[in-house]
């Protein structure tokens, strides 16, 4: 790799790693260690092709999505590890109601299936169109639509405070720091 590409890669990692780690935490269901591994694998794959990539962040995100889908496929038979109590959030300007809603939403996200969680994260946190989510997950658009519908219905049932608008109108609970979702 040329020196200019190497410097560009270092600058990209310094500027975007926090946001990419936050996405990785969401994709892994709150598992900080798995999220760090996921991000590291995506960055390693991007590093080897850095000079040939036009849209660096889009490439890294796509590698993360695909890598996580592959992990889910390989670990179908392994049960998820759940914890009875979510950790307290650090410092912040949240009101008590926002913190309670965030904790309830994180717990509800943990109760979704892996596919449902992936669809919710990609559609409502990443704000990707249905066609792109379908392409990333390797399923038809109709599956994305029905999964999103069922996932939102389940989230609304688990967290009635979300109301009829669901997480798309109340994105703040999904924008917490990775420290808040460590398990």
PDB file of C-alpha atoms in Angstrom:
ATOM      1  CA  UNK A   1       0.000   0.000   0.000  1.00  0.00           C
ATOM      2  CA  UNK A   2       1.256   3.450  -0.878  1.00  0.00           C
ATOM      3  CA  UNK A   3       2.022   5.944   1.872  1.00  0.00           C
ATOM      4  CA  UNK A   4      -0.848   8.240   0.851  1.00  0.00           C
ATOM      5  CA  UNK A   5      -3.343   5.352   0.952  1.00  0.00           C
ATOM      6  CA  UNK A   6      -1.963   4.246   4.302  1.00  0.00           C
ATOM      7  CA  UNK A   7      -2.387   7.769   5.699  1.00  0.00           C
ATOM      8  CA  UNK A   8      -5.908   7.962   4.266  1.00  0.00           C
ATOM      9  CA  UNK A   9      -6.794   4.691   5.936  1.00  0.00           C
ATOM     10  CA  UNK A  10      -5.409   5.850   9.294  1.00  0.00           C
ATOM     11  CA  UNK A  11      -7.345   9.120   9.011  1.00  0.00           C
ATOM     12  CA  UNK A  12     -10.547   7.237   8.146  1.00  0.00           C
ATOM     13  CA  UNK A  13     -10.158   4.919  11.142  1.00  0.00           C
ATOM     14  CA  UNK A  14      -9.458   7.845  13.473  1.00  0.00           C
ATOM     15  CA  UNK A  15     -12.504   9.772  12.266  1.00  0.00           C
ATOM     16  CA  UNK A  16     -15.107   7.030  11.771  1.00  0.00           C
ATOM     17  CA  UNK A  17     -14.226   4.183  14.128  1.00  0.00           C
ATOM     18  CA  UNK A  18     -16.540   5.358  16.922  1.00  0.00           C
ATOM     19  CA  UNK A  19     -19.592   5.476  14.657  1.00  0.00           C
ATOM     20  CA  UNK A  20     -18.661   2.166  13.056  1.00  0.00           C
ATOM     21  CA  UNK A  21     -18.201   0.551  16.471  1.00  0.00           C
ATOM     22  CA  UNK A  22     -21.631   1.808  17.520  1.00  0.00           C
ATOM     23  CA  UNK A  23     -23.106   0.130  14.438  1.00  0.00           C
ATOM     24  CA  UNK A  24     -21.169  -3.062  15.188  1.00  0.00           C
ATOM     25  CA  UNK A  25     -22.541  -3.089  18.756  1.00  0.00           C
ATOM     26  CA  UNK A  26     -26.063  -2.819  17.385  1.00  0.00           C
ATOM     27  CA  UNK A  27     -25.481  -5.576  14.849  1.00  0.00           C
ATOM     28  CA  UNK A  28     -24.041  -7.923  17.473  1.00  0.00           C
ATOM     29  CA  UNK A  29     -26.926  -7.348  19.859  1.00  0.00           C
ATOM     30  CA  UNK A  30     -24.909  -5.411  22.411  1.00  0.00           C
ATOM     31  CA  UNK A  31     -21.895  -7.724  22.644  1.00  0.00           C
ATOM     32  CA  UNK A  32     -19.000  -5.249  22.840  1.00  0.00           C
ATOM     33  CA  UNK A  33     -16.280  -7.854  22.288  1.00  0.00           C
ATOM     34  CA  UNK A  34     -17.980  -9.346  19.242  1.00  0.00           C
ATOM     35  CA  UNK A  35     -18.557  -5.819  17.939  1.00  0.00           C
ATOM     36  CA  UNK A  36     -14.874  -4.963  18.239  1.00  0.00           C
ATOM     37  CA  UNK A  37     -13.995  -8.186  16.416  1.00  0.00           C
ATOM     38  CA  UNK A  38     -16.549  -7.441  13.710  1.00  0.00           C
ATOM     39  CA  UNK A  39     -15.170  -3.942  13.157  1.00  0.00           C
ATOM     40  CA  UNK A  40     -11.591  -5.169  13.149  1.00  0.00           C
ATOM     41  CA  UNK A  41     -12.351  -7.820  10.516  1.00  0.00           C
ATOM     42  CA  UNK A  42     -14.133  -5.249   8.342  1.00  0.00           C
ATOM     43  CA  UNK A  43     -11.227  -2.807   8.624  1.00  0.00           C
ATOM     44  CA  UNK A  44      -8.708  -5.546   7.800  1.00  0.00           C
ATOM     45  CA  UNK A  45     -10.634  -6.476   4.676  1.00  0.00           C
ATOM     46  CA  UNK A  46     -10.913  -2.822   3.670  1.00  0.00           C
ATOM     47  CA  UNK A  47      -7.227  -2.147   4.277  1.00  0.00           C
ATOM     48  CA  UNK A  48      -6.150  -4.640   1.639  1.00  0.00           C
ATOM     49  CA  UNK A  49      -8.355  -2.989  -0.997  1.00  0.00           C
ATOM     50  CA  UNK A  50      -8.191   0.610   0.247  1.00  0.00           C
ATOM     51  CA  UNK A  51      -6.743   2.165  -2.911  1.00  0.00           C
ATOM     52  CA  UNK A  52      -9.384   0.479  -5.107  1.00  0.00           C
ATOM     53  CA  UNK A  53     -12.409   1.427  -2.980  1.00  0.00           C
ATOM     54  CA  UNK A  54     -14.417   4.470  -4.049  1.00  0.00           C
ATOM     55  CA  UNK A  55     -16.705   4.824  -1.028  1.00  0.00           C
ATOM     56  CA  UNK A  56     -14.715   3.722   1.975  1.00  0.00           C
ATOM     57  CA  UNK A  57     -17.366   3.926   4.676  1.00  0.00           C
ATOM     58  CA  UNK A  58     -20.016   2.234   2.565  1.00  0.00           C
ATOM     59  CA  UNK A  59     -17.573  -0.583   1.823  1.00  0.00           C
ATOM     60  CA  UNK A  60     -16.674  -1.082   5.498  1.00  0.00           C
ATOM     61  CA  UNK A  61     -20.343  -1.062   6.530  1.00  0.00           C
ATOM     62  CA  UNK A  62     -21.233  -3.613   3.869  1.00  0.00           C
ATOM     63  CA  UNK A  63     -18.398  -5.882   4.994  1.00  0.00           C
ATOM     64  CA  UNK A  64     -19.688  -5.576   8.572  1.00  0.00           C
ATOM     65  CA  UNK A  65     -23.262  -6.468   7.562  1.00  0.00           C
ATOM     66  CA  UNK A  66     -22.188  -9.459   5.524  1.00  0.00           C
ATOM     67  CA  UNK A  67     -19.721 -10.677   8.133  1.00  0.00           C
ATOM     68  CA  UNK A  68     -22.384 -10.495  10.840  1.00  0.00           C
ATOM     69  CA  UNK A  69     -24.914 -12.357   8.691  1.00  0.00           C
ATOM     70  CA  UNK A  70     -22.277 -15.053   8.152  1.00  0.00           C
ATOM     71  CA  UNK A  71     -21.727 -15.274  11.917  1.00  0.00           C
ATOM     72  CA  UNK A  72     -25.452 -15.706  12.484  1.00  0.00           C
ATOM     73  CA  UNK A  73     -25.625 -18.455   9.902  1.00  0.00           C
ATOM     74  CA  UNK A  74     -22.692 -20.291  11.447  1.00  0.00           C
ATOM     75  CA  UNK A  75     -24.002 -19.972  15.022  1.00  0.00           C
ATOM     76  CA  UNK A  76     -27.628 -20.918  14.509  1.00  0.00           C
ATOM     77  CA  UNK A  77     -27.406 -23.741  16.980  1.00  0.00           C
ATOM     78  CA  UNK A  78     -25.802 -21.649  19.743  1.00  0.00           C
ATOM     79  CA  UNK A  79     -28.102 -19.879  22.157  1.00  0.00           C
ATOM     80  CA  UNK A  80     -27.661 -16.206  22.904  1.00  0.00           C
ATOM     81  CA  UNK A  81     -26.355 -15.194  26.288  1.00  0.00           C
ATOM     82  CA  UNK A  82     -28.788 -12.991  28.134  1.00  0.00           C
ATOM     83  CA  UNK A  83     -28.275 -10.935  31.250  1.00  0.00           C
ATOM     84  CA  UNK A  84     -30.980 -10.161  33.801  1.00  0.00           C
ATOM     85  CA  UNK A  85     -30.094  -6.484  34.229  1.00  0.00           C
ATOM     86  CA  UNK A  86     -28.691  -4.022  31.729  1.00  0.00           C
ATOM     87  CA  UNK A  87     -25.742  -1.934  32.974  1.00  0.00           C
ATOM     88  CA  UNK A  88     -26.273   1.597  34.132  1.00  0.00           C
ATOM     89  CA  UNK A  89     -25.544   4.241  31.534  1.00  0.00           C
ATOM     90  CA  UNK A  90     -22.632   6.600  32.054  1.00  0.00           C
ATOM     91  CA  UNK A  91     -22.926  10.333  32.217  1.00  0.00           C
ATOM     92  CA  UNK A  92     -25.251  12.140  29.888  1.00  0.00           C
ATOM     93  CA  UNK A  93     -27.967  14.713  29.595  1.00  0.00           C
ATOM     94  CA  UNK A  94     -30.778  12.171  29.434  1.00  0.00           C
ATOM     95  CA  UNK A  95     -33.827  12.642  31.529  1.00  0.00           C
ATOM     96  CA  UNK A  96     -34.919   9.707  33.617  1.00  0.00           C
ATOM     97  CA  UNK A  97     -37.745   8.876  31.208  1.00  0.00           C
ATOM     98  CA  UNK A  98     -35.373   8.778  28.221  1.00  0.00           C
ATOM     99  CA  UNK A  99     -32.993   6.500  30.097  1.00  0.00           C
ATOM    100  CA  UNK A 100     -35.799   4.156  31.082  1.00  0.00           C
ATOM    101  CA  UNK A 101     -37.064   4.079  27.510  1.00  0.00           C
ATOM    102  CA  UNK A 102     -33.557   3.383  26.205  1.00  0.00           C
ATOM    103  CA  UNK A 103     -33.097   0.497  28.651  1.00  0.00           C
ATOM    104  CA  UNK A 104     -36.500  -0.921  27.780  1.00  0.00           C
ATOM    105  CA  UNK A 105     -35.759  -0.637  24.067  1.00  0.00           C
ATOM    106  CA  UNK A 106     -32.373  -2.362  24.432  1.00  0.00           C
ATOM    107  CA  UNK A 107     -33.983  -5.182  26.363  1.00  0.00           C
ATOM    108  CA  UNK A 108     -36.687  -5.471  23.699  1.00  0.00           C
ATOM    109  CA  UNK A 109     -34.106  -5.496  20.895  1.00  0.00           C
ATOM    110  CA  UNK A 110     -32.381  -8.361  22.672  1.00  0.00           C
ATOM    111  CA  UNK A 111     -35.637 -10.345  22.572  1.00  0.00           C
ATOM    112  CA  UNK A 112     -35.962 -10.029  18.792  1.00  0.00           C
ATOM    113  CA  UNK A 113     -34.610 -12.783  16.595  1.00  0.00           C
ATOM    114  CA  UNK A 114     -31.298 -12.143  14.887  1.00  0.00           C
ATOM    115  CA  UNK A 115     -32.942 -11.462  11.533  1.00  0.00           C
ATOM    116  CA  UNK A 116     -35.520  -9.147  13.104  1.00  0.00           C
ATOM    117  CA  UNK A 117     -32.789  -7.225  14.920  1.00  0.00           C
ATOM    118  CA  UNK A 118     -30.748  -6.926  11.720  1.00  0.00           C
ATOM    119  CA  UNK A 119     -33.739  -5.592   9.788  1.00  0.00           C
ATOM    120  CA  UNK A 120     -34.594  -3.064  12.518  1.00  0.00           C
ATOM    121  CA  UNK A 121     -30.988  -1.857  12.772  1.00  0.00           C
ATOM    122  CA  UNK A 122     -30.503  -1.583   9.025  1.00  0.00           C
ATOM    123  CA  UNK A 123     -33.897   0.004   8.277  1.00  0.00           C
ATOM    124  CA  UNK A 124     -34.289   2.366  11.228  1.00  0.00           C
ATOM    125  CA  UNK A 125     -30.829   3.011  12.658  1.00  0.00           C
ATOM    126  CA  UNK A 126     -28.923   2.981   9.364  1.00  0.00           C
ATOM    127  CA  UNK A 127     -31.966   4.303   7.441  1.00  0.00           C
ATOM    128  CA  UNK A 128     -31.330   2.009   4.485  1.00  0.00           C
ATOM    129  CA  UNK A 129     -34.017   1.403   1.871  1.00  0.00           C
ATOM    130  CA  UNK A 130     -35.753  -1.965   1.860  1.00  0.00           C
ATOM    131  CA  UNK A 131     -34.043  -3.031  -1.375  1.00  0.00           C
ATOM    132  CA  UNK A 132     -30.588  -2.432   0.083  1.00  0.00           C
ATOM    133  CA  UNK A 133     -31.442  -4.267   3.294  1.00  0.00           C
ATOM    134  CA  UNK A 134     -32.714  -7.186   1.216  1.00  0.00           C
ATOM    135  CA  UNK A 135     -29.507  -7.251  -0.802  1.00  0.00           C
ATOM    136  CA  UNK A 136     -27.331  -7.120   2.315  1.00  0.00           C
ATOM    137  CA  UNK A 137     -29.236  -9.880   4.075  1.00  0.00           C
ATOM    138  CA  UNK A 138     -29.657 -11.989   0.945  1.00  0.00           C
ATOM    139  CA  UNK A 139     -33.435 -12.207   1.073  1.00  0.00           C
ATOM    140  CA  UNK A 140     -36.397 -10.874  -0.945  1.00  0.00           C
ATOM    141  CA  UNK A 141     -37.757  -7.358  -0.335  1.00  0.00           C
ATOM    142  CA  UNK A 142     -41.053  -8.873   0.797  1.00  0.00           C
ATOM    143  CA  UNK A 143     -39.222 -10.717   3.566  1.00  0.00           C
ATOM    144  CA  UNK A 144     -37.649  -7.446   4.721  1.00  0.00           C
ATOM    145  CA  UNK A 145     -41.053  -5.737   4.735  1.00  0.00           C
ATOM    146  CA  UNK A 146     -42.818  -8.488   6.640  1.00  0.00           C
ATOM    147  CA  UNK A 147     -39.913  -8.903   9.068  1.00  0.00           C
ATOM    148  CA  UNK A 148     -39.852  -5.150   9.722  1.00  0.00           C
ATOM    149  CA  UNK A 149     -43.604  -5.130  10.286  1.00  0.00           C
ATOM    150  CA  UNK A 150     -43.480  -8.071  12.719  1.00  0.00           C
ATOM    151  CA  UNK A 151     -40.397  -6.655  14.465  1.00  0.00           C
ATOM    152  CA  UNK A 152     -41.982  -3.255  15.038  1.00  0.00           C
ATOM    153  CA  UNK A 153     -45.175  -4.881  16.277  1.00  0.00           C
ATOM    154  CA  UNK A 154     -43.158  -6.960  18.726  1.00  0.00           C
ATOM    155  CA  UNK A 155     -41.157  -3.903  19.877  1.00  0.00           C
ATOM    156  CA  UNK A 156     -44.385  -1.958  20.421  1.00  0.00           C
ATOM    157  CA  UNK A 157     -45.815  -4.854  22.420  1.00  0.00           C
ATOM    158  CA  UNK A 158     -42.676  -5.175  24.528  1.00  0.00           C
ATOM    159  CA  UNK A 159     -42.218  -1.408  24.985  1.00  0.00           C
ATOM    160  CA  UNK A 160     -45.642   0.280  24.908  1.00  0.00           C
ATOM    161  CA  UNK A 161     -43.968   3.658  25.601  1.00  0.00           C
ATOM    162  CA  UNK A 162     -42.779   3.680  21.981  1.00  0.00           C
ATOM    163  CA  UNK A 163     -46.297   4.364  20.855  1.00  0.00           C
ATOM    164  CA  UNK A 164     -47.640   3.822  17.359  1.00  0.00           C
ATOM    165  CA  UNK A 165     -44.771   5.665  15.654  1.00  0.00           C
ATOM    166  CA  UNK A 166     -42.144   3.107  16.719  1.00  0.00           C
ATOM    167  CA  UNK A 167     -38.371   3.580  16.653  1.00  0.00           C
ATOM    168  CA  UNK A 168     -38.309   5.403  13.308  1.00  0.00           C
ATOM    169  CA  UNK A 169     -39.741   8.551  14.938  1.00  0.00           C
ATOM    170  CA  UNK A 170     -37.846   8.161  18.204  1.00  0.00           C
ATOM    171  CA  UNK A 171     -34.283   7.437  17.085  1.00  0.00           C
ATOM    172  CA  UNK A 172     -32.675   8.806  20.264  1.00  0.00           C
ATOM    173  CA  UNK A 173     -32.894   5.531  22.198  1.00  0.00           C
ATOM    174  CA  UNK A 174     -30.813   3.828  19.503  1.00  0.00           C
ATOM    175  CA  UNK A 175     -28.003   6.393  19.602  1.00  0.00           C
ATOM    176  CA  UNK A 176     -26.383   5.447  22.880  1.00  0.00           C
ATOM    177  CA  UNK A 177     -22.687   4.909  23.306  1.00  0.00           C
ATOM    178  CA  UNK A 178     -21.138   1.451  23.047  1.00  0.00           C
ATOM    179  CA  UNK A 179     -20.310   1.543  26.781  1.00  0.00           C
ATOM    180  CA  UNK A 180     -24.013   1.647  27.558  1.00  0.00           C
ATOM    181  CA  UNK A 181     -24.670  -1.623  25.793  1.00  0.00           C
ATOM    182  CA  UNK A 182     -21.806  -3.708  27.177  1.00  0.00           C
ATOM    183  CA  UNK A 183     -23.026  -6.976  28.619  1.00  0.00           C
TER     184      UNK A 183
END
